[in-house]
CSV table of C-alpha atoms and ligand atoms in Angstrom, one decimal:
chain,number,residue,atom,x,y,z
C,1,MET,CA,-23.6,61.0,16.7
C,2,GLN,CA,-26.0,58.9,14.7
C,3,ILE,CA,-25.7,55.1,14.7
C,4,TYR,CA,-27.8,52.6,12.7
C,5,ASN,CA,-29.3,50.3,15.3
C,6,THR,CA,-30.3,46.8,14.1
C,7,ALA,CA,-32.8,46.6,17.0
C,8,THR,CA,-34.9,49.5,15.7
C,9,HIS,CA,-33.9,49.3,12.0
C,10,ARG,CA,-33.0,53.0,11.8
C,11,LYS,CA,-30.3,55.5,12.5
C,12,GLU,CA,-30.5,56.9,16.0
C,13,GLU,CA,-28.8,59.5,18.1
C,14,PHE,CA,-26.2,57.8,20.2
C,15,ILE,CA,-26.8,58.3,23.9
C,16,PRO,CA,-24.6,56.3,26.2
C,17,ILE,CA,-26.1,55.0,29.5
C,18,THR,CA,-23.5,56.9,31.5
C,19,PRO,CA,-22.5,60.2,30.0
C,20,GLY,CA,-19.0,60.2,28.8
C,21,GLN,CA,-18.6,56.4,28.9
C,22,VAL,CA,-19.2,53.7,26.4
C,23,LYS,CA,-19.4,50.0,27.1
C,24,LEU,CA,-18.8,48.1,23.9
C,25,TYR,CA,-18.9,44.3,23.3
C,26,ALA,CA,-18.1,42.6,19.9
C,27,CYS,CA,-18.3,38.9,19.3
C,28,GLY,CA,-14.8,37.6,18.8
C,29,PRO,CA,-13.5,34.6,17.0
C,30,THR,CA,-14.4,30.9,17.4
C,31,VAL,CA,-10.9,29.5,17.4
C,32,TYR,CA,-10.9,26.5,15.2
C,33,ASP,CA,-8.7,27.9,12.5
C,34,TYR,CA,-6.7,31.0,11.4
C,35,PHE,CA,-9.3,33.7,11.0
C,36,HIS,CA,-10.3,34.5,7.5
C,37,ILE,CA,-10.4,37.8,5.6
C,38,GLY,CA,-14.2,38.1,6.2
C,39,ASN,CA,-13.7,37.9,10.0
C,40,ALA,CA,-11.0,40.6,9.6
C,41,ARG,CA,-13.7,43.0,8.5
C,42,ALA,CA,-15.6,42.6,11.7
C,43,PHE,CA,-12.5,42.8,13.9
C,44,LEU,CA,-11.2,45.9,12.1
C,45,PHE,CA,-14.5,47.7,12.1
C,46,PHE,CA,-15.0,47.4,15.8
C,47,ASP,CA,-11.4,48.5,16.4
C,48,VAL,CA,-12.4,51.6,14.4
C,49,VAL,CA,-15.6,52.1,16.4
C,50,ARG,CA,-13.5,51.9,19.6
C,51,ARG,CA,-10.8,54.3,18.3
C,52,TYR,CA,-13.3,56.8,17.0
C,53,LEU,CA,-15.3,56.8,20.3
C,54,GLU,CA,-12.1,57.4,22.2
C,55,TYR,CA,-11.1,60.2,19.8
C,56,ARG,CA,-14.5,61.8,20.5
C,57,GLY,CA,-13.5,61.8,24.2
C,58,TYR,CA,-15.5,58.8,25.5
C,59,ASP,CA,-14.0,56.6,28.2
C,60,VAL,CA,-14.5,53.3,26.3
C,61,THR,CA,-14.5,49.8,27.7
C,62,TYR,CA,-14.1,47.4,24.9
C,63,VAL,CA,-14.7,43.7,25.4
C,64,GLN,CA,-14.1,41.1,22.7
C,65,ASN,CA,-14.5,37.5,23.7
C,66,ILE,CA,-12.7,34.4,22.4
C,67,THR,CA,-15.0,31.4,21.9
C,68,ASP,CA,-12.8,28.5,22.9
C,69,ILE,CA,-15.4,25.8,23.2
C,70,ASP,CA,-17.6,24.9,20.3
C,71,ASP,CA,-18.7,22.0,18.0
C,72,LYS,CA,-16.2,23.0,15.2
C,73,ILE,CA,-13.3,23.2,17.7
C,74,ILE,CA,-14.1,19.8,19.0
C,75,ALA,CA,-14.6,18.2,15.6
C,76,ARG,CA,-11.3,19.7,14.2
C,77,SER,CA,-9.3,18.8,17.3
C,78,LEU,CA,-10.6,15.2,17.1
C,79,GLU,CA,-9.7,15.1,13.4
C,80,GLU,CA,-6.2,16.3,14.1
C,81,GLY,CA,-5.8,14.1,17.3
C,82,ILE,CA,-4.9,17.1,19.4
C,83,PRO,CA,-6.5,17.7,22.9
C,84,PHE,CA,-9.3,20.2,22.4
C,85,ASP,CA,-7.8,22.7,24.9
C,86,GLU,CA,-4.4,22.6,23.2
C,87,PHE,CA,-6.0,23.0,19.9
C,88,ALA,CA,-8.1,26.0,21.0
C,89,ALA,CA,-5.0,27.6,22.7
C,90,LYS,CA,-3.1,27.3,19.5
C,91,TYR,CA,-5.7,29.2,17.4
C,92,SER,CA,-6.3,31.7,20.2
C,93,ARG,CA,-2.6,32.6,20.1
C,94,ALA,CA,-2.8,32.8,16.3
C,95,PHE,CA,-5.8,35.1,16.6
C,96,LEU,CA,-4.0,37.5,18.9
C,97,GLU,CA,-0.9,37.4,16.6
C,98,ASP,CA,-2.9,38.2,13.5
C,99,ALA,CA,-5.0,40.8,15.1
C,100,ALA,CA,-1.8,42.6,16.3
C,101,ALA,CA,-0.4,42.2,12.7
C,102,LEU,CA,-3.5,44.0,11.4
C,103,GLY,CA,-2.8,46.9,13.8
C,104,ILE,CA,-5.9,46.2,16.0
C,105,LYS,CA,-5.6,47.8,19.4
C,106,PRO,CA,-6.0,45.1,22.1
C,107,PRO,CA,-9.5,45.3,23.6
C,108,HIS,CA,-9.6,46.1,27.3
C,109,HIS,CA,-10.8,42.6,28.1
C,110,GLN,CA,-10.7,39.4,26.2
C,111,PRO,CA,-12.6,36.8,28.2
C,112,ARG,CA,-12.7,33.2,27.1
C,113,ALA,CA,-15.7,31.0,27.4
C,114,THR,CA,-14.0,28.2,29.3
C,115,GLU,CA,-12.9,30.7,32.0
C,116,VAL,CA,-16.5,31.6,32.9
C,117,MET,CA,-18.1,28.2,33.2
C,118,PRO,CA,-19.5,28.6,36.7
C,119,ALA,CA,-21.2,31.9,35.8
C,120,ILE,CA,-22.7,30.3,32.6
C,121,ILE,CA,-24.1,27.4,34.7
C,122,ASP,CA,-25.5,30.0,37.1
C,123,LEU,CA,-27.2,31.9,34.3
C,124,ILE,CA,-28.8,28.8,32.8
C,125,SER,CA,-30.0,27.7,36.3
C,126,GLN,CA,-31.7,31.1,36.8
C,127,LEU,CA,-33.4,30.8,33.4
C,128,VAL,CA,-34.7,27.3,34.5
C,129,GLU,CA,-35.9,28.7,37.9
C,130,LEU,CA,-37.7,31.5,36.2
C,131,GLY,CA,-39.5,29.1,33.9
C,132,TYR,CA,-37.8,30.4,30.7
C,133,ALA,CA,-35.8,27.2,30.2
C,134,TYR,CA,-36.5,23.5,30.5
C,135,GLU,CA,-34.4,20.4,30.8
C,136,ALA,CA,-34.8,17.4,28.4
C,137,GLU,CA,-32.6,14.4,28.7
C,138,GLY,CA,-29.6,16.3,29.9
C,139,ASP,CA,-30.0,19.2,27.4
C,140,VAL,CA,-31.4,22.5,28.5
C,141,TYR,CA,-33.5,24.6,26.0
C,142,PHE,CA,-34.7,28.2,26.1
C,143,ASP,CA,-38.5,28.3,25.8
C,144,THR,CA,-39.0,31.0,23.2
C,145,ALA,CA,-42.8,30.9,23.4
C,146,ARG,CA,-42.5,32.3,27.0
C,147,LEU,CA,-40.9,35.5,25.9
C,148,PRO,CA,-43.0,38.2,24.1
C,149,GLU,CA,-39.8,40.0,23.1
C,150,TYR,CA,-38.4,37.0,21.2
C,151,GLY,CA,-37.7,37.9,17.6
C,152,SER,CA,-37.7,41.7,18.2
C,153,LEU,CA,-34.0,42.1,17.3
C,154,SER,CA,-34.0,40.2,14.0
C,155,GLY,CA,-37.6,40.8,13.1
C,156,LYS,CA,-38.1,37.0,12.9
C,157,ARG,CA,-41.3,35.6,14.4
C,158,ILE,CA,-41.8,32.3,16.1
C,159,GLU,CA,-44.8,31.5,13.9
C,160,ASP,CA,-42.6,31.9,10.8
C,161,GLN,CA,-40.4,29.2,12.1
C,162,LYS,CA,-43.3,26.9,13.0
C,163,ALA,CA,-44.4,27.2,9.4
C,164,GLY,CA,-41.1,25.7,8.4
C,165,ALA,CA,-41.8,22.6,10.5
C,166,ARG,CA,-38.9,20.7,9.1
C,167,VAL,CA,-36.9,22.3,11.9
C,168,ALA,CA,-38.8,19.9,14.2
C,169,GLU,CA,-36.2,17.1,13.8
C,170,ASN,CA,-35.3,17.7,17.5
C,171,THR,CA,-38.2,16.2,19.3
C,172,LEU,CA,-36.9,17.3,22.7
C,173,LYS,CA,-37.8,20.9,21.9
C,174,ARG,CA,-41.2,22.4,22.7
C,175,ASN,CA,-41.0,24.9,19.9
C,176,PRO,CA,-38.9,24.7,16.7
C,177,SER,CA,-37.3,28.1,17.6
C,178,ASP,CA,-36.2,27.0,21.1
C,179,PHE,CA,-32.4,27.0,21.3
C,180,THR,CA,-29.9,25.1,23.3
C,181,LEU,CA,-28.5,26.6,26.5
C,182,TRP,CA,-26.7,23.4,27.7
C,183,LYS,CA,-25.8,20.3,25.7
C,184,ASN,CA,-25.6,16.8,27.1
C,185,SER,CA,-22.1,15.4,26.5
C,186,LYS,CA,-21.2,12.8,23.9
C,187,PRO,CA,-18.3,10.4,24.4
C,188,GLY,CA,-14.9,11.9,23.8
C,189,GLU,CA,-16.1,15.6,24.2
C,190,PRO,CA,-14.9,18.0,26.8
C,191,VAL,CA,-17.4,18.2,29.7
C,192,TRP,CA,-18.2,20.3,32.7
C,193,GLU,CA,-20.4,19.3,35.7
C,194,SER,CA,-23.8,20.9,36.0
C,195,PRO,CA,-27.1,20.4,37.7
C,196,TRP,CA,-28.2,18.7,34.4
C,197,GLY,CA,-25.3,16.3,34.3
C,198,LEU,CA,-22.0,16.4,32.4
C,199,GLY,CA,-22.1,18.6,29.3
C,200,ARG,CA,-21.2,22.0,27.9
C,201,PRO,CA,-22.9,25.3,27.3
C,202,GLY,CA,-24.3,26.7,24.1
C,203,TRP,CA,-22.6,29.6,22.4
C,204,HIS,CA,-25.4,32.1,23.0
C,205,SER,CA,-25.1,31.9,26.8
C,206,GLU,CA,-21.4,32.3,26.7
C,207,CYS,CA,-21.5,35.7,25.2
C,208,VAL,CA,-24.3,36.9,27.6
C,209,VAL,CA,-22.1,36.0,30.6
C,210,MET,CA,-18.8,37.3,29.1
C,211,SER,CA,-20.4,40.7,28.2
C,212,GLN,CA,-22.6,41.2,31.3
C,213,SER,CA,-20.0,40.1,33.8
C,214,ILE,CA,-17.7,42.9,32.7
C,215,LEU,CA,-20.0,45.6,31.2
C,216,GLY,CA,-23.2,45.2,33.4
C,217,GLN,CA,-26.7,44.0,32.8
C,218,THR,CA,-27.4,46.4,29.9
C,219,PHE,CA,-24.6,48.1,28.1
C,220,ASP,CA,-24.3,50.5,25.2
C,221,ILE,CA,-23.2,48.7,22.1
C,222,HIS,CA,-23.1,45.1,21.0
C,223,GLY,CA,-21.8,44.1,17.6
C,224,GLY,CA,-20.7,41.5,15.2
C,225,GLY,CA,-21.1,40.6,11.5
C,226,VAL,CA,-24.6,40.6,10.1
C,227,ASP,CA,-24.7,36.7,10.1
C,228,LEU,CA,-24.9,37.0,13.9
C,229,VAL,CA,-28.2,38.9,14.1
C,230,PHE,CA,-30.0,35.6,14.0
C,231,PRO,CA,-29.8,33.4,15.8
C,232,HIS,CA,-26.8,34.4,17.9
C,233,HIS,CA,-27.7,37.9,18.9
C,234,GLU,CA,-31.5,37.3,19.1
C,235,ASN,CA,-30.8,34.4,21.5
C,236,GLU,CA,-28.4,36.5,23.6
C,237,GLN,CA,-31.0,39.3,23.8
C,238,ALA,CA,-33.7,36.8,24.7
C,239,GLN,CA,-31.7,35.5,27.8
C,240,ALA,CA,-31.1,39.1,29.0
C,241,TYR,CA,-34.8,40.0,28.7
C,242,ALA,CA,-35.8,36.8,30.5
C,243,ILE,CA,-33.5,37.5,33.4
C,244,SER,CA,-34.1,41.2,33.9
C,245,GLY,CA,-36.8,42.4,31.5
C,246,LYS,CA,-34.2,44.7,30.0
C,247,PRO,CA,-32.2,44.4,26.7
C,248,LEU,CA,-28.6,43.2,26.7
C,249,ALA,CA,-27.5,46.3,24.8
C,250,ASN,CA,-29.1,49.5,23.7
C,251,TYR,CA,-27.5,49.7,20.2
C,252,TRP,CA,-26.8,46.6,18.0
C,253,LEU,CA,-24.3,47.2,15.2
C,254,HIS,CA,-23.6,44.7,12.4
C,255,ASN,CA,-21.1,44.9,9.6
C,256,GLY,CA,-21.9,43.6,6.2
C,257,PHE,CA,-20.4,40.5,4.7
C,258,LEU,CA,-17.3,40.1,2.6
C,259,ASN,CA,-17.7,38.1,-0.6
C,260,ILE,CA,-15.0,36.9,-2.9
C,261,GLU,CA,-15.5,38.0,-6.5
C,262,GLY,CA,-19.2,38.0,-6.0
C,263,GLU,CA,-19.4,34.6,-4.3
C,264,LYS,CA,-19.6,33.6,-0.7
C,265,MET,CA,-16.2,32.6,0.6
C,266,SER,CA,-16.0,28.9,1.3
C,267,LYS,CA,-13.5,26.1,1.4
C,268,SER,CA,-15.4,24.1,-1.1
C,269,LEU,CA,-15.4,26.9,-3.7
C,270,ASP,CA,-11.6,27.2,-3.2
C,271,ASN,CA,-11.9,30.9,-2.6
C,272,PHE,CA,-11.1,30.9,1.1
C,273,PHE,CA,-8.3,33.2,2.3
C,274,THR,CA,-7.0,33.5,5.8
C,275,THR,CA,-5.9,36.9,7.0
C,276,ARG,CA,-2.5,35.4,7.7
C,277,ASP,CA,-2.2,34.5,3.9
C,278,ILE,CA,-3.3,37.9,2.8
C,279,LEU,CA,-0.8,39.6,5.2
C,280,THR,CA,2.1,37.8,3.4
C,281,GLN,CA,1.2,39.7,0.2
C,282,HIS,CA,-0.3,43.0,1.4
C,283,SER,CA,0.2,45.5,4.2
C,284,ALA,CA,-2.1,45.7,7.1
C,285,GLU,CA,-2.8,49.3,6.2
C,286,ALA,CA,-3.9,48.4,2.7
C,287,ILE,CA,-6.3,45.8,4.2
C,288,ARG,CA,-7.7,48.4,6.6
C,289,PHE,CA,-8.0,50.9,3.7
C,290,PHE,CA,-9.8,48.3,1.6
C,291,PHE,CA,-12.4,47.8,4.3
C,292,LEU,CA,-12.8,51.4,5.4
C,293,SER,CA,-13.2,52.8,1.9
C,294,LYS,CA,-16.6,51.2,1.9
C,295,HIS,CA,-19.5,51.8,4.3
C,296,TYR,CA,-19.4,49.1,7.0
C,297,ARG,CA,-23.0,48.0,6.4
C,298,SER,CA,-22.6,47.4,2.7
C,299,PRO,CA,-21.4,44.1,1.4
C,300,ILE,CA,-17.9,44.2,0.1
C,301,ASP,CA,-16.2,42.3,-2.6
C,302,PHE,CA,-12.6,41.2,-2.2
C,303,ASN,CA,-10.5,40.8,-5.3
C,304,ARG,CA,-6.8,41.2,-6.2
C,305,GLU,CA,-7.3,44.4,-8.1
C,306,ILE,CA,-9.1,46.2,-5.3
C,307,ILE,CA,-6.6,45.3,-2.7
C,308,ALA,CA,-3.7,46.3,-5.1
C,309,GLU,CA,-5.5,49.7,-5.5
C,310,SER,CA,-5.7,50.1,-1.7
C,311,GLU,CA,-2.0,49.4,-1.5
C,312,ARG,CA,-1.3,52.1,-4.1
C,313,ALA,CA,-3.4,54.6,-2.1
C,314,ILE,CA,-1.6,53.8,1.1
C,315,ASP,CA,1.8,54.2,-0.7
C,316,ASN,CA,0.7,57.5,-2.0
C,317,PHE,CA,0.0,58.8,1.6
C,318,ARG,CA,3.2,57.3,2.9
C,319,ASN,CA,5.3,59.0,0.1
C,320,SER,CA,3.7,62.4,0.8
C,321,LEU,CA,4.4,62.0,4.5
C,322,SER,CA,8.0,60.9,4.0
C,323,ASP,CA,8.7,63.8,1.7
C,324,ILE,CA,8.0,66.4,4.4
C,325,ASP,CA,9.3,67.1,7.8
C,326,TYR,CA,6.2,67.8,9.9
C,327,LEU,CA,7.6,67.1,13.4
C,328,ASN,CA,8.5,70.1,15.5
C,329,LEU,CA,7.2,72.6,13.2
C,330,PRO,CA,6.3,76.1,14.5
C,331,ALA,CA,2.5,76.1,14.3
C,332,ASP,CA,1.0,78.6,11.9
C,333,GLU,CA,-2.1,79.6,13.8
C,334,GLY,CA,-4.1,81.0,11.0
C,335,TYR,CA,-3.5,78.0,8.9
C,336,LEU,CA,-4.3,75.6,11.7
C,337,GLN,CA,-7.7,77.3,12.0
C,338,GLU,CA,-8.2,76.7,8.3
C,339,LEU,CA,-7.5,73.0,8.8
C,340,GLU,CA,-10.2,72.8,11.5
C,341,SER,CA,-12.7,72.6,8.7
C,342,PHE,CA,-11.0,69.3,7.6
C,343,GLU,CA,-11.4,67.9,11.1
C,344,ALA,CA,-15.0,69.1,11.2
C,345,GLU,CA,-15.7,67.3,7.9
C,346,PHE,CA,-14.0,64.2,9.2
C,347,ILE,CA,-16.1,64.2,12.4
C,348,ARG,CA,-19.3,64.9,10.4
C,349,ALA,CA,-18.6,61.8,8.3
C,350,MET,CA,-17.8,59.5,11.2
C,351,ASP,CA,-20.6,60.8,13.3
C,352,ASP,CA,-23.0,59.8,10.5
C,353,ASP,CA,-23.0,56.1,11.3
C,354,PHE,CA,-19.2,55.7,10.9
C,355,ASN,CA,-19.0,56.8,7.3
C,356,SER,CA,-15.4,55.9,7.0
C,357,ALA,CA,-15.5,56.2,3.2
C,358,LYS,CA,-16.3,59.9,3.5
C,359,ALA,CA,-13.7,60.3,6.3
C,360,ILE,CA,-11.1,58.8,3.9
C,361,ALA,CA,-12.0,61.4,1.3
C,362,VAL,CA,-10.9,64.1,3.9
C,363,LEU,CA,-7.6,62.3,4.1
C,364,PHE,CA,-7.2,62.5,0.3
C,365,ASP,CA,-7.9,66.2,0.5
C,366,LEU,CA,-5.2,66.7,3.1
C,367,ASN,CA,-2.9,64.7,1.0
C,368,GLY,CA,-3.6,67.0,-1.9
C,369,ARG,CA,-2.5,70.0,0.3
C,370,ILE,CA,0.7,68.3,1.3
C,371,ARG,CA,1.6,67.8,-2.4
C,372,ASN,CA,0.5,71.3,-3.4
C,373,GLN,CA,3.9,73.1,-4.0
C,374,GLY,CA,2.0,76.4,-4.3
C,375,LEU,CA,1.4,76.4,-0.5
C,376,GLU,CA,3.9,77.6,2.2
C,377,PRO,CA,6.0,74.8,3.6
C,378,SER,CA,4.5,75.3,7.0
C,379,GLN,CA,1.0,75.0,5.6
C,380,ARG,CA,2.0,71.7,4.0
C,381,GLN,CA,3.6,70.6,7.2
C,382,ASN,CA,0.4,71.4,9.1
C,383,ALA,CA,-1.7,69.4,6.6
C,384,ALA,CA,0.7,66.5,7.1
C,385,ARG,CA,0.2,66.6,10.9
C,386,MET,CA,-3.5,66.7,10.5
C,387,LEU,CA,-3.4,63.8,8.1
C,388,VAL,CA,-1.4,61.7,10.6
C,389,ARG,CA,-3.7,62.7,13.4
C,390,LEU,CA,-7.0,62.0,11.6
C,391,GLY,CA,-5.6,58.9,9.8
C,392,SER,CA,-4.6,57.4,13.2
C,393,VAL,CA,-8.2,57.7,14.4
C,394,LEU,CA,-9.0,55.1,11.7
C,395,GLY,CA,-5.9,53.1,12.7
C,396,PHE,CA,-3.6,54.3,9.9
C,397,PHE,CA,-0.1,55.6,10.3
C,398,GLN,CA,0.2,54.2,13.9
C,399,ASN,CA,4.0,54.6,14.1
C,400,LEU,CA,3.9,58.1,12.7
C,401,ALA,CA,1.2,59.1,15.2
C,402,ALA,CA,3.2,57.8,18.1
C,403,GLU,CA,6.2,59.8,16.8
C,404,LEU,CA,4.0,62.9,16.6
C,405,SER,CA,2.6,62.5,20.1
C,406,SER,CA,6.1,62.1,21.5
C,407,SER,CA,7.4,65.1,19.5
C,408,LEU,CA,6.9,67.3,22.5
C,409,PRO,CA,10.2,68.8,23.6
C,410,ASP,CA,12.1,66.3,25.8
C,411,LEU,CA,11.8,68.4,29.0
C,412,SER,CA,7.9,68.3,28.7
C,413,ILE,CA,8.0,64.6,28.5
C,414,GLN,CA,10.2,64.3,31.6
C,415,LEU,CA,7.9,66.7,33.4
C,416,ILE,CA,4.8,64.7,32.5
C,417,GLU,CA,6.4,61.6,33.7
C,418,LEU,CA,7.5,63.2,36.9
C,419,LEU,CA,3.9,64.3,37.6
C,420,ILE,CA,2.7,60.7,36.9
C,421,ALA,CA,5.2,59.4,39.4
C,422,TYR,CA,3.9,61.9,42.0
C,423,ARG,CA,0.3,60.8,41.2
C,424,ASP,CA,1.3,57.2,41.6
C,425,GLN,CA,2.7,58.1,45.1
C,426,ALA,CA,-0.5,60.0,45.9
C,427,ARG,CA,-2.5,56.9,44.9
C,428,ALA,CA,-0.3,54.6,47.0
C,429,ASP,CA,-0.9,57.0,49.9
C,430,LYS,CA,-4.7,56.9,49.2
C,431,ASN,CA,-4.6,60.6,48.7
C,432,TRP,CA,-7.3,60.5,46.0
C,433,ALA,CA,-7.9,64.3,46.1
C,434,LEU,CA,-4.3,64.9,45.0
C,435,SER,CA,-4.2,62.1,42.5
C,436,ASP,CA,-7.4,63.3,40.8
C,437,LYS,CA,-6.1,66.9,40.8
C,438,ILE,CA,-3.0,65.9,39.0
C,439,ARG,CA,-5.0,63.9,36.4
C,440,ASP,CA,-7.5,66.8,35.9
C,441,ASP,CA,-4.8,69.5,35.7
C,442,LEU,CA,-2.9,67.5,33.1
C,443,ALA,CA,-6.2,66.8,31.2
C,444,ALA,CA,-6.7,70.6,31.0
C,445,LEU,CA,-3.4,70.8,29.2
C,446,GLY,CA,-4.5,68.1,26.7
C,447,ILE,CA,-2.6,65.3,28.4
C,448,THR,CA,-4.8,62.3,29.1
C,449,LEU,CA,-3.8,59.7,31.7
C,450,LYS,CA,-5.1,56.1,31.5
C,451,ASP,CA,-4.5,53.5,34.2
C,452,THR,CA,-3.8,50.1,32.8
C,453,PRO,CA,-2.9,46.9,34.6
C,454,THR,CA,0.7,47.6,33.7
C,455,GLY,CA,0.7,51.2,34.9
C,456,CYS,CA,-0.4,54.6,33.9
C,457,VAL,CA,0.0,55.6,30.2
C,458,TRP,CA,-0.4,59.1,28.8
C,459,SER,CA,-1.3,60.6,25.5
C,460,HIS,CA,-1.2,64.1,24.2
C,461,LYS,CA,-3.9,65.7,22.1
C,462,GLU,CA,-3.0,68.9,20.4
A,501,LIG,P1,-16.8,33.6,13.9
A,501,LIG,O1,-15.3,33.3,14.3
A,501,LIG,O2,-17.3,32.8,12.7
A,501,LIG,O3,-17.7,33.5,15.0
A,501,LIG,O4,-16.8,35.1,13.3
A,501,LIG,C1,-16.2,36.2,14.0
A,501,LIG,C2,-16.7,37.5,13.4
A,501,LIG,O5,-16.6,37.6,12.0
A,501,LIG,C3,-18.2,37.6,13.6
A,501,LIG,O6,-18.5,38.9,14.0
A,501,LIG,C4,-18.8,37.3,12.3
A,501,LIG,O7,-20.1,37.8,12.1
A,501,LIG,C5,-17.8,37.9,11.4
A,501,LIG,N1,-17.8,37.3,10.0
A,501,LIG,C6,-17.8,36.0,9.7
A,501,LIG,N2,-17.7,35.8,8.3
A,501,LIG,C7,-17.7,37.1,7.8
A,501,LIG,C8,-17.7,37.6,6.4
A,501,LIG,N3,-17.6,36.8,5.3
A,501,LIG,N4,-17.7,38.9,6.2
A,501,LIG,C9,-17.8,39.8,7.3
A,501,LIG,N5,-17.8,39.4,8.6
A,501,LIG,C10,-17.8,38.0,8.9
A,502,LIG,ZN1,-21.2,36.4,20.6
């Protein structure tokens, strides 16, 4: 698999730290409003990265944080006269609702910055002790001049920033590129106690703690929109290098920006759309289709015609699938083999830096087969199954895919559930050898078990 790595500015073979496992972190929302349609691009893209890596057999741990303390949250909550924590809780809930409405699979972990405050203070204290950070009047800054790796992710150099000396308004900083790790409190702001007095952390330290505490010191993939490369991700990477001499992540992925009819989306230009608004007029699948029909690194332009076109494409798939009964069909071996070439093409596209636009072209080809009356009904049914299976890897047809995976004869389902109950008993008895054997034997039959906080869930891959 090839992935474009922002840190090296080229496509690279993807090699996870631990074979078979992927640790993935994507920056989540800052919850000061309903998230906009540009944010939706980032959230949907990393949902697809996670789904595709899972489909390729990796055991993925996906962490997406919620930034629930930030200047904008404080400013807006003061404007609206709502306590900041209530305000952040309201928009965190709205984020979870809208992400679910978009068909985004919940990440395995969704840490919030305010929940990890002691660990953030600990990180900043270590940076001070190691000489990479300094205190000035209750603020703490990262000393970028101390770190040779500073600028390596974004390609920005400290000297370039010195040249633009207008940045030097803040006289507490030693270098213009130094960034805030801890901010002294102002009256009326939420505060936490720290060795530097009452204050609150900077955004860049929050993400370091939320990612490393779950995924380890260096993990596989860190992502977000291209606007985060500098300063946010550069400044996260700097803290990791300062503490351990190692990068925070091996691969850095960034999605391109969404513009509205060629312009940057902004409230002042009156072209600002929340995802919640768009979802009242368009289906989640059409929004997903709109984004995935373009390569994730290219900028994308949002306008009414394009989204209407996406809606038509999705309707077209839905109509084909509703015209044909593809559940419980007797498999036509020869034809299934023929369909393998479609799956191979799909994988080739997605393995090439998540080329979802090419992968969608494979879905169109399958759709053509379903509609081709010249083919045998079983051939068309098989094409429909493949369409649902591959489409669901990109997050389409989620309900149909669930139906398909539960279209095993009832007795098989009961037997799988019986084996899971036996495995639960084996685990309760600490009989790990038996519980592992049950899991592995089921895996050999294409049935994957996954332990979640609410119990074991299974899935079936044909
Ligand atoms: P924020 O809540 O602003 O921190 O953004 C959440 C995610 O959305 C981040 O990964 C951003 O990089 C991404 N993002 C913000 N604006 C856009 C946009 N117009 N197009 C694409 N991604 C965006
Ligand atoms: Zn972040």
